[in-house]
Tab-separated table of C-alpha atoms in Angstrom:
chain	number	residue	atom	x	y	z
A	149	MET	CA	-54.491	29.798	-35.318
A	150	SER	CA	-56.019	28.357	-32.172
A	151	ASN	CA	-58.444	25.458	-32.394
A	152	GLU	CA	-60.011	26.194	-29.018
A	153	ALA	CA	-63.682	27.170	-28.939
A	154	SER	CA	-64.563	30.592	-27.540
A	155	PRO	CA	-67.445	33.076	-27.858
A	156	SER	CA	-65.377	35.239	-30.233
A	157	THR	CA	-65.096	32.498	-32.871
A	158	LEU	CA	-68.780	31.594	-33.205
A	159	LEU	CA	-70.123	31.097	-36.716
A	160	ASN	CA	-73.552	29.922	-37.781
A	161	PRO	CA	-73.380	26.981	-40.203
A	162	PRO	CA	-74.247	27.715	-43.854
A	163	LYS	CA	-77.622	26.580	-45.126
A	164	SER	CA	-77.104	26.230	-48.884
A	165	LEU	CA	-75.402	23.127	-50.256
A	166	SER	CA	-72.912	25.165	-52.283
A	167	LYS	CA	-71.705	26.986	-49.171
A	168	LYS	CA	-71.667	23.782	-47.118
A	169	LEU	CA	-69.321	22.219	-49.655
A	170	THR	CA	-66.767	24.977	-49.011
A	171	PHE	CA	-66.466	23.756	-45.403
A	172	LEU	CA	-65.594	20.179	-46.348
A	173	GLY	CA	-62.003	19.025	-45.970
A	174	PRO	CA	-61.283	16.630	-43.082
A	175	GLY	CA	-62.710	13.768	-45.116
A	176	PHE	CA	-60.321	14.459	-48.001
A	177	ILE	CA	-57.351	13.986	-45.672
A	178	LEU	CA	-59.026	10.822	-44.409
A	179	SER	CA	-59.513	9.530	-47.963
A	180	ALA	CA	-55.832	10.157	-48.654
A	181	SER	CA	-55.015	7.977	-45.652
A	182	ILE	CA	-57.560	5.215	-46.290
A	183	VAL	CA	-56.755	4.454	-49.925
A	184	GLY	CA	-53.290	2.949	-49.669
A	185	SER	CA	-51.594	-0.419	-49.637
A	186	GLY	CA	-54.658	-2.151	-48.193
A	187	GLU	CA	-56.872	-1.132	-51.091
A	188	LEU	CA	-54.238	-1.202	-53.831
A	189	ILE	CA	-52.748	-4.575	-52.908
A	190	ALA	CA	-54.907	-6.503	-50.440
A	191	THR	CA	-58.314	-5.607	-51.915
A	192	THR	CA	-57.141	-6.472	-55.429
A	193	LEU	CA	-55.906	-9.863	-54.206
A	194	LEU	CA	-59.193	-10.512	-52.409
A	195	GLY	CA	-61.039	-9.856	-55.644
A	196	ALA	CA	-58.697	-12.324	-57.310
A	197	LYS	CA	-59.476	-15.021	-54.743
A	198	ALA	CA	-63.252	-14.613	-54.393
A	199	GLY	CA	-64.219	-13.204	-57.783
A	200	PHE	CA	-67.197	-10.863	-58.031
A	201	ILE	CA	-69.303	-12.748	-55.471
A	202	ALA	CA	-67.986	-10.810	-52.441
A	203	LEU	CA	-68.217	-7.299	-53.927
A	204	TRP	CA	-71.154	-6.495	-51.662
A	205	VAL	CA	-68.997	-7.214	-48.607
A	206	ILE	CA	-66.520	-4.541	-49.733
A	207	LEU	CA	-69.291	-1.989	-50.243
A	208	LEU	CA	-70.955	-2.822	-46.920
A	209	SER	CA	-67.631	-2.507	-45.113
A	210	CYS	CA	-67.092	1.004	-46.458
A	211	PHE	CA	-70.657	2.079	-45.621
A	212	VAL	CA	-71.231	0.626	-42.172
A	213	LYS	CA	-68.037	1.624	-40.364
A	214	VAL	CA	-68.354	5.353	-40.955
A	215	ALA	CA	-70.839	5.755	-38.057
A	216	ILE	CA	-68.224	5.312	-35.321
A	217	GLN	CA	-65.973	7.795	-37.137
A	218	VAL	CA	-68.855	10.297	-37.022
A	219	GLU	CA	-69.299	9.691	-33.278
A	220	PHE	CA	-65.669	10.628	-32.634
A	221	GLY	CA	-66.025	13.699	-34.838
A	222	LYS	CA	-69.202	14.648	-33.009
A	223	ASN	CA	-67.393	14.503	-29.667
A	224	ALA	CA	-64.683	16.841	-30.985
A	225	ILE	CA	-67.332	19.351	-32.079
A	226	LEU	CA	-69.531	19.195	-28.981
A	227	PHE	CA	-66.745	19.470	-26.401
A	228	GLY	CA	-63.997	21.208	-28.373
A	229	LYS	CA	-61.115	19.373	-26.687
A	230	SER	CA	-58.285	17.354	-28.173
A	231	LEU	CA	-58.826	13.607	-28.183
A	232	MET	CA	-56.208	12.845	-25.526
A	233	THR	CA	-57.634	15.515	-23.219
A	234	GLU	CA	-61.071	13.942	-23.617
A	235	ILE	CA	-59.688	10.483	-22.875
A	236	ASN	CA	-57.724	11.727	-19.867
A	237	GLN	CA	-60.887	13.186	-18.355
A	238	LEU	CA	-62.516	9.758	-18.377
A	239	SER	CA	-60.465	8.818	-15.319
A	240	ASP	CA	-60.758	10.154	-11.799
A	241	LYS	CA	-57.064	9.561	-11.148
A	242	LYS	CA	-54.662	12.339	-12.150
A	243	SER	CA	-51.402	10.515	-12.788
A	244	THR	CA	-49.396	9.711	-15.894
A	245	PHE	CA	-50.834	6.196	-15.716
A	246	SER	CA	-54.370	7.478	-15.232
A	247	ASN	CA	-55.741	6.140	-18.484
A	248	TRP	CA	-54.616	2.967	-20.193
A	249	SER	CA	-56.225	4.075	-23.453
A	250	ILE	CA	-53.710	6.892	-23.955
A	251	TRP	CA	-50.788	4.536	-23.413
A	252	GLY	CA	-52.368	1.877	-25.609
A	253	ILE	CA	-52.934	4.275	-28.504
A	254	GLY	CA	-49.406	5.678	-28.232
A	255	ILE	CA	-47.577	2.344	-28.029
A	256	LEU	CA	-49.633	0.594	-30.715
A	257	THR	CA	-49.280	3.550	-33.077
A	258	LEU	CA	-45.499	3.528	-32.616
A	259	LEU	CA	-45.448	-0.153	-33.555
A	260	LYS	CA	-47.128	0.781	-36.835
A	261	ILE	CA	-43.828	2.317	-37.920
A	262	LEU	CA	-43.337	-1.133	-39.475
A	263	GLN	CA	-46.466	-0.727	-41.599
A	264	LEU	CA	-45.459	2.737	-42.775
A	265	GLY	CA	-42.096	1.334	-43.826
A	266	GLY	CA	-43.975	-1.005	-46.151
A	267	MET	CA	-46.132	1.829	-47.480
A	268	ILE	CA	-43.302	4.217	-48.329
A	269	GLY	CA	-41.442	1.276	-49.852
A	270	GLY	CA	-44.427	0.546	-52.085
A	271	ALA	CA	-44.593	4.184	-53.181
A	272	ALA	CA	-40.860	4.102	-53.971
A	273	LEU	CA	-41.348	0.964	-56.064
A	274	ALA	CA	-44.179	2.582	-58.031
A	275	LEU	CA	-42.062	5.686	-58.657
A	276	SER	CA	-39.115	3.604	-59.871
A	277	LEU	CA	-41.428	1.755	-62.273
A	278	ILE	CA	-42.615	5.088	-63.678
A	279	PHE	CA	-39.000	6.257	-64.034
A	280	PRO	CA	-36.941	3.066	-64.597
A	281	SER	CA	-33.664	4.987	-64.513
A	282	ILE	CA	-34.269	5.780	-60.831
A	283	SER	CA	-33.562	2.929	-58.397
A	284	VAL	CA	-35.979	1.974	-55.626
A	285	GLY	CA	-33.400	3.067	-53.041
A	286	THR	CA	-33.051	6.513	-54.585
A	287	SER	CA	-36.842	6.870	-54.824
A	288	LEU	CA	-37.165	5.822	-51.194
A	289	VAL	CA	-34.711	8.441	-49.934
A	290	PHE	CA	-36.225	11.149	-52.152
A	291	LEU	CA	-39.804	10.498	-51.008
A	292	GLY	CA	-38.761	10.448	-47.367
A	293	ALA	CA	-36.667	13.605	-47.698
A	294	ILE	CA	-39.445	15.801	-49.103
A	295	LEU	CA	-42.072	14.777	-46.543
A	296	PRO	CA	-40.869	16.985	-43.639
A	297	PHE	CA	-41.162	20.170	-45.709
A	298	PHE	CA	-44.952	19.816	-45.676
A	299	PHE	CA	-45.031	19.805	-41.871
A	300	LEU	CA	-42.342	22.159	-40.607
A	301	LYS	CA	-45.063	24.803	-40.224
A	302	ASN	CA	-47.827	22.183	-39.974
A	303	TYR	CA	-50.504	24.457	-41.403
A	304	TYR	CA	-53.850	22.707	-41.754
A	305	PRO	CA	-54.838	24.464	-45.045
A	306	LEU	CA	-51.628	23.255	-46.735
A	307	ILE	CA	-52.220	19.702	-45.519
A	308	GLU	CA	-55.845	19.746	-46.679
A	309	ARG	CA	-54.987	21.137	-50.128
A	310	THR	CA	-52.127	18.676	-50.642
A	311	ALA	CA	-54.288	15.737	-49.551
A	312	SER	CA	-57.111	16.913	-51.831
A	313	ILE	CA	-54.745	17.053	-54.823
A	314	MET	CA	-53.503	13.530	-54.080
A	315	VAL	CA	-57.064	12.222	-53.665
A	316	PHE	CA	-58.058	13.812	-56.979
A	317	ALA	CA	-54.983	12.333	-58.662
A	318	PHE	CA	-55.401	8.728	-57.535
A	319	SER	CA	-59.180	8.897	-58.100
A	320	LEU	CA	-58.736	10.158	-61.661
A	321	PHE	CA	-56.001	7.707	-62.645
A	322	THR	CA	-57.585	4.710	-60.898
A	323	LEU	CA	-61.010	5.234	-62.460
A	324	PHE	CA	-59.403	5.770	-65.879
A	325	CYS	CA	-57.543	2.456	-65.618
A	326	PHE	CA	-60.659	0.759	-64.263
A	327	LEU	CA	-62.654	1.838	-67.325
A	328	SER	CA	-59.756	0.864	-69.593
A	329	ILE	CA	-60.259	-2.759	-68.557
A	330	LEU	CA	-63.505	-2.711	-70.565
A	331	PHE	CA	-61.391	-2.561	-73.731
A	332	THR	CA	-59.250	-5.587	-72.879
A	333	PRO	CA	-59.812	-9.370	-72.871
A	334	TYR	CA	-60.360	-9.007	-69.107
A	335	SER	CA	-63.527	-6.939	-69.556
A	336	PHE	CA	-66.405	-7.546	-67.128
A	337	ASN	CA	-70.153	-7.251	-67.659
A	338	TRP	CA	-73.243	-6.226	-65.707
A	339	GLU	CA	-74.156	-9.834	-64.863
A	340	GLN	CA	-70.869	-10.230	-63.014
A	341	ILE	CA	-71.399	-6.962	-61.137
A	342	ARG	CA	-74.950	-8.001	-60.254
A	343	SER	CA	-73.716	-11.324	-58.887
A	344	GLY	CA	-71.498	-9.323	-56.541
A	345	LEU	CA	-74.512	-7.372	-55.258
A	346	SER	CA	-76.688	-10.415	-54.537
A	347	PHE	CA	-75.839	-10.569	-50.798
A	348	HIS	CA	-75.002	-14.217	-51.349
A	349	LEU	CA	-71.764	-15.702	-50.079
A	350	PRO	CA	-70.652	-19.338	-50.432
A	351	LYS	CA	-69.279	-20.823	-47.216
A	352	GLU	CA	-65.818	-21.333	-48.687
A	353	TYR	CA	-65.460	-17.558	-49.055
A	354	LEU	CA	-66.549	-16.672	-45.518
A	355	PHE	CA	-63.048	-16.120	-44.133
A	356	VAL	CA	-61.999	-14.189	-47.220
A	357	ALA	CA	-65.048	-11.949	-46.804
A	358	ILE	CA	-64.286	-11.287	-43.136
A	359	GLY	CA	-60.754	-10.376	-44.090
A	360	ALA	CA	-62.087	-8.007	-46.745
A	361	PHE	CA	-64.364	-6.363	-44.210
A	362	GLY	CA	-61.435	-5.793	-41.893
A	363	ILE	CA	-59.074	-4.089	-44.342
A	364	THR	CA	-61.468	-1.771	-46.190
A	365	GLY	CA	-63.091	1.497	-45.148
A	366	VAL	CA	-62.084	3.494	-42.092
A	367	ALA	CA	-59.683	1.891	-39.608
A	368	SER	CA	-58.496	2.811	-36.119
A	369	ASP	CA	-55.969	5.377	-37.364
A	370	GLU	CA	-58.503	7.238	-39.479
A	371	ILE	CA	-61.078	7.330	-36.681
A	372	ILE	CA	-58.570	8.900	-34.274
A	373	ALA	CA	-57.167	11.278	-36.891
A	374	TYR	CA	-60.621	12.538	-37.843
A	375	THR	CA	-61.023	14.266	-34.468
A	376	TYR	CA	-57.934	16.394	-35.123
A	377	TRP	CA	-59.029	17.353	-38.625
A	378	CYS	CA	-62.533	18.306	-37.464
A	379	ARG	CA	-61.090	20.629	-34.827
A	380	GLU	CA	-58.522	22.178	-37.151
A	381	LYS	CA	-61.119	22.762	-39.852
A	382	GLY	CA	-62.929	24.876	-37.259
A	383	TYR	CA	-66.128	22.903	-36.627
A	384	ALA	CA	-65.693	23.002	-32.833
A	385	LYS	CA	-64.479	26.603	-32.819
A	386	TYR	CA	-67.471	27.742	-34.858
A	387	THR	CA	-69.862	25.868	-32.554
A	388	GLY	CA	-68.413	27.470	-29.426
A	389	PRO	CA	-68.531	26.328	-25.793
A	390	ASN	CA	-71.747	24.753	-24.557
A	391	ASP	CA	-73.746	27.423	-22.726
A	392	GLY	CA	-76.904	25.313	-22.635
A	393	SER	CA	-78.804	27.669	-24.945
A	394	ASP	CA	-81.001	26.718	-27.894
A	395	ASP	CA	-78.733	28.797	-30.144
A	396	TRP	CA	-75.764	26.652	-29.176
A	397	LYS	CA	-77.703	23.454	-29.887
A	398	LYS	CA	-78.726	24.766	-33.307
A	399	ARG	CA	-75.145	25.714	-34.136
A	400	ALA	CA	-73.834	22.375	-32.890
A	401	GLN	CA	-76.403	20.421	-34.898
A	402	GLY	CA	-75.627	22.481	-37.989
A	403	TRP	CA	-71.874	21.879	-37.827
A	404	ILE	CA	-72.402	18.202	-37.024
A	405	ASN	CA	-74.543	17.957	-40.161
A	406	ILE	CA	-71.717	19.496	-42.203
A	407	MET	CA	-69.273	17.063	-40.595
A	408	LYS	CA	-71.597	14.210	-41.597
A	409	LEU	CA	-71.687	15.550	-45.160
A	410	ASP	CA	-67.892	15.657	-45.134
A	411	ALA	CA	-67.757	12.043	-43.915
A	412	ALA	CA	-70.316	10.966	-46.534
A	413	VAL	CA	-68.409	12.571	-49.429
A	414	ALA	CA	-65.186	10.930	-48.229
A	415	MET	CA	-66.990	7.592	-47.948
A	416	ILE	CA	-68.206	7.853	-51.552
A	417	ILE	CA	-64.659	8.581	-52.755
A	418	TYR	CA	-62.897	5.726	-50.972
A	419	THR	CA	-65.765	3.305	-51.647
A	420	LEU	CA	-65.560	3.917	-55.404
A	421	ILE	CA	-61.774	3.522	-55.425
A	422	THR	CA	-61.860	0.417	-53.219
A	423	ALA	CA	-64.559	-1.181	-55.385
A	424	ALA	CA	-62.532	-0.353	-58.504
A	425	PHE	CA	-59.468	-2.157	-57.145
A	426	TYR	CA	-61.607	-5.124	-56.090
A	427	ILE	CA	-63.256	-5.444	-59.508
A	428	LEU	CA	-59.834	-5.099	-61.118
A	429	GLY	CA	-58.663	-8.133	-59.157
A	430	ALA	CA	-61.853	-10.091	-59.835
A	431	SER	CA	-61.787	-9.472	-63.588
A	432	VAL	CA	-58.048	-9.780	-64.269
A	433	LEU	CA	-56.714	-12.218	-61.671
A	434	TYR	CA	-59.655	-14.471	-60.682
A	435	GLU	CA	-58.715	-18.174	-60.775
A	436	ASN	CA	-55.096	-17.275	-61.492
A	437	LYS	CA	-53.161	-20.032	-59.742
A	438	ASN	CA	-49.929	-18.042	-59.586
A	439	LEU	CA	-51.068	-14.901	-57.840
A	440	PRO	CA	-48.320	-12.349	-57.242
A	441	GLU	CA	-47.829	-11.218	-53.683
A	442	GLY	CA	-47.399	-7.767	-52.176
A	443	ASN	CA	-45.863	-5.087	-54.334
A	444	ASP	CA	-45.170	-7.653	-57.070
A	445	LEU	CA	-48.870	-7.189	-57.803
A	446	ILE	CA	-48.183	-3.612	-58.941
A	447	SER	CA	-45.584	-4.782	-61.468
A	448	TYR	CA	-47.822	-7.638	-62.622
A	449	LEU	CA	-50.877	-5.474	-63.264
A	450	ALA	CA	-48.712	-2.851	-64.934
A	451	SER	CA	-47.424	-5.533	-67.329
A	452	ILE	CA	-51.011	-6.531	-68.184
A	453	TYR	CA	-51.828	-2.939	-69.101
A	454	THR	CA	-48.729	-2.867	-71.312
A	455	GLU	CA	-49.772	-6.058	-73.124
A	456	THR	CA	-53.372	-5.012	-73.722
A	457	LEU	CA	-53.470	-1.209	-73.911
A	458	GLY	CA	-49.899	-0.016	-74.294
A	459	GLU	CA	-47.286	1.858	-72.294
A	460	GLU	CA	-49.439	4.981	-71.843
A	461	VAL	CA	-52.153	3.200	-69.851
A	462	LYS	CA	-49.529	1.293	-67.879
A	463	THR	CA	-48.028	4.631	-66.841
A	464	MET	CA	-51.483	5.916	-65.864
A	465	TYR	CA	-51.944	2.911	-63.580
A	466	LEU	CA	-48.536	3.366	-61.976
A	467	VAL	CA	-49.140	7.073	-61.374
A	468	GLY	CA	-52.448	6.234	-59.687
A	469	ALA	CA	-50.732	3.542	-57.606
A	470	PHE	CA	-48.020	5.987	-56.567
A	471	PHE	CA	-50.472	8.657	-55.418
A	472	ALA	CA	-52.588	6.062	-53.575
A	473	LEU	CA	-49.576	4.773	-51.634
A	474	TYR	CA	-47.797	8.075	-51.040
A	475	SER	CA	-50.990	9.864	-49.980
A	476	SER	CA	-51.324	7.344	-47.134
A	477	VAL	CA	-47.777	8.106	-46.001
A	478	PHE	CA	-48.404	11.863	-46.246
A	479	ALA	CA	-51.706	11.746	-44.325
A	480	THR	CA	-50.225	9.481	-41.653
A	481	LEU	CA	-47.319	11.847	-40.986
A	482	ALA	CA	-49.785	14.736	-40.742
A	483	TYR	CA	-51.780	12.745	-38.179
A	484	TRP	CA	-48.788	11.501	-36.154
A	485	THR	CA	-47.359	15.028	-35.804
A	486	ARG	CA	-50.595	15.867	-34.016
A	487	LEU	CA	-51.178	12.664	-32.071
A	488	PHE	CA	-47.846	12.345	-30.265
A	489	PRO	CA	-47.572	15.987	-29.107
A	490	ASP	CA	-51.152	15.603	-27.859
A	491	ILE	CA	-50.238	12.423	-25.949
A	492	LEU	CA	-47.063	13.842	-24.406
A	493	GLY	CA	-48.752	17.136	-23.551
A	494	THR	CA	-51.671	15.365	-21.868
A	495	LEU	CA	-49.269	13.229	-19.840
A	496	GLY	CA	-47.468	16.399	-18.767
A	497	TRP	CA	-44.169	15.466	-20.394
A	498	ILE	CA	-43.953	18.581	-22.587
A	499	SER	CA	-45.232	22.128	-22.261
A	500	GLU	CA	-47.444	23.889	-24.781
A	501	SER	CA	-44.515	26.075	-25.846
A	502	ASN	CA	-42.446	23.011	-26.799
A	503	LYS	CA	-45.095	21.442	-29.038
A	504	ILE	CA	-44.048	23.280	-32.202
A	505	TYR	CA	-40.440	22.117	-31.780
A	506	LEU	CA	-41.632	18.551	-31.164
A	507	ILE	CA	-43.829	18.629	-34.281
A	508	GLN	CA	-40.866	19.702	-36.414
A	509	THR	CA	-38.667	17.010	-34.859
A	510	LEU	CA	-41.243	14.279	-35.457
A	511	ALA	CA	-41.762	15.444	-39.051
A	512	ILE	CA	-38.099	14.588	-39.658
A	513	PHE	CA	-37.778	11.545	-37.375
A	514	PHE	CA	-40.701	9.451	-38.618
A	515	PRO	CA	-39.779	9.475	-42.351
A	516	ILE	CA	-36.221	8.448	-41.401
A	517	ALA	CA	-37.619	5.604	-39.275
A	518	TRP	CA	-39.924	4.434	-42.086
A	519	ILE	CA	-37.073	4.484	-44.602
A	520	ALA	CA	-34.865	2.503	-42.200
A	521	VAL	CA	-37.561	-0.136	-41.720
A	522	TYR	CA	-37.966	-0.705	-45.447
A	523	TRP	CA	-34.220	-0.545	-46.026
A	524	PHE	CA	-33.582	-3.464	-43.653
A	525	ILE	CA	-36.843	-5.406	-44.132
A	526	GLN	CA	-37.650	-5.215	-47.823
A	527	GLN	CA	-40.885	-7.169	-47.536
A	528	PRO	CA	-43.642	-4.537	-47.842
A	529	ALA	CA	-46.524	-7.012	-47.893
A	530	PHE	CA	-45.284	-8.562	-44.627
A	531	LEU	CA	-44.846	-5.123	-43.038
A	532	VAL	CA	-48.346	-4.034	-44.039
A	533	LEU	CA	-49.749	-7.297	-42.645
A	534	ILE	CA	-48.093	-6.603	-39.280
A	535	GLY	CA	-49.656	-3.148	-39.285
A	536	GLY	CA	-53.053	-4.677	-39.938
A	537	SER	CA	-52.698	-6.977	-36.934
A	538	ILE	CA	-51.689	-4.048	-34.719
A	539	GLY	CA	-54.679	-2.131	-36.048
A	540	SER	CA	-56.991	-4.961	-34.979
A	541	VAL	CA	-55.814	-4.565	-31.376
A	542	LEU	CA	-56.107	-0.777	-31.574
A	543	LEU	CA	-59.714	-1.132	-32.747
A	544	ILE	CA	-60.572	-2.723	-29.385
A	545	ILE	CA	-59.575	0.534	-27.677
A	546	ILE	CA	-61.478	2.550	-30.289
A	547	SER	CA	-64.606	0.469	-29.681
A	548	TYR	CA	-64.408	1.092	-25.930
A	549	LEU	CA	-63.904	4.827	-26.429
A	550	GLY	CA	-66.710	4.878	-28.977
A	551	ILE	CA	-69.177	3.619	-26.373
A	552	VAL	CA	-67.989	6.186	-23.823
A	553	PHE	CA	-68.170	9.063	-26.308
A	554	HIS	CA	-71.596	7.947	-27.546
A	555	ARG	CA	-72.981	8.137	-24.013
A	556	LYS	CA	-71.279	11.457	-23.313
A	557	ASN	CA	-72.443	12.992	-26.583
A	558	LYS	CA	-76.050	12.067	-25.784
A	559	THR	CA	-75.962	14.176	-22.609
A	560	THR	CA	-75.869	17.350	-24.740
A	561	GLY	CA	-79.202	16.522	-26.368
A	562	VAL	CA	-77.714	17.165	-29.828
A	563	ASP	CA	-78.039	14.645	-32.663
A	564	SER	CA	-79.255	11.937	-30.299
A	565	GLY	CA	-81.983	10.337	-32.422
A	566	VAL	CA	-82.799	6.638	-32.709
A	567	ILE	CA	-81.479	6.293	-36.268
A	568	SER	CA	-78.137	7.853	-35.326
A	569	ALA	CA	-77.831	5.478	-32.363
A	570	LEU	CA	-78.787	2.458	-34.484
A	571	PHE	CA	-76.093	3.163	-37.067
A	572	PHE	CA	-73.551	3.669	-34.296
A	573	TRP	CA	-74.228	0.299	-32.670
A	574	ILE	CA	-74.190	-1.518	-36.023
A	575	SER	CA	-70.853	0.130	-36.780
A	576	LEU	CA	-69.460	-0.702	-33.349
A	577	VAL	CA	-70.492	-4.366	-33.396
A	578	SER	CA	-69.117	-4.884	-36.906
A	579	ILE	CA	-65.775	-3.241	-36.114
A	580	LEU	CA	-65.408	-5.047	-32.791
A	581	GLY	CA	-66.299	-8.419	-34.300
A	582	VAL	CA	-63.854	-8.137	-37.169
A	583	SER	CA	-61.034	-6.828	-34.967
A	584	LEU	CA	-61.455	-9.782	-32.581
A	585	TYR	CA	-61.402	-12.129	-35.562
A	586	GLY	CA	-58.233	-10.464	-36.820
A	587	ILE	CA	-56.524	-10.932	-33.452
A	588	VAL	CA	-57.496	-14.628	-33.303
A	589	GLN	CA	-56.227	-15.204	-36.846
A	590	SER	CA	-52.937	-13.457	-36.025
A	591	ILE	CA	-52.405	-15.684	-32.979
A	592	GLN	CA	-53.154	-18.834	-34.964
């Protein structure tokens, strides 16, 4: 099915909430991508280091950064073009080197193969802990081998449904384990939660808080990917090409509102899960002088569940951890099989007719590359950290493009109010500031 907007595909947006909910979906794929090793491992460790006092930073991070994601989604709806086509049109020069942003996104994303190696390795570890008779190596090969079958046809509905199932699974199991803590010696109370919502932060936790802000909520990958999911869901196609009419503006505003609802629902999901992991770290591991690192954290927390609540709850935690990690790998492959054909097609290196073959090839190549990375560098925490540093650089490009798209979107006269602009600039400044901090810390 084509994602291009045309007069024959116009559809007025639904007005009732129940019907609007049936058009949600891109955010579920995004949630599958967001909740991964960063939330499961890094957020839990941050809770362990800072305690409850920095909980508000986690919540603010998830809330404030969604505005720039919405701006990218808005551009996809208003202009109906793929992201790389939009970027390419920013330059007056028509050469393969016409826009540094395209090259930057492509090269930096390829470098994140290292990060995905750590993610699929973490998922393999979780699976081997659930089924001890299966080695990590066997789990790794199995998880990599089944991935391509989801993308050989690359149907959006299949990807959305699979991502939704994974999101439901890790949400259910994570929240169950979170509530189970209340029945252990590590239980927390309302006073501790309230201290984390006081907007107070001791100076010694400033750097920890900045780090927490950088790793939670939407990142560069999710912001880019969201444009593809919005187009494939049909938001741009239903809006149609801009003919300057009031009807078009009403349709555009209606579908943008549904896109915002989609982004808001996704934000609620990943905020709840992220906060749950943070509180888990703050209640169980705070002031622990021998904090486990990386994927050892999964084994450590699983052992705590065994000691306090039994094998059944331990298994529930591991299943939730598996779905959280593997959903990120799944959603990333779905995104990359769209991004790289878009890049190569925009640069004129492949024809439209060759894109399907390239998608199928990439669906096989990337899992093999991720497995190889973990096979030779079995340090998942280190690999994820490298990916985070690369993401900080990529966010600089996203911030630049966000400003350009914000200005271009305003020219249509749709959704150009003061409040929308205010949230965008707050989002932009926060993302840009934290990404610059991340780069400086990486250099040091």
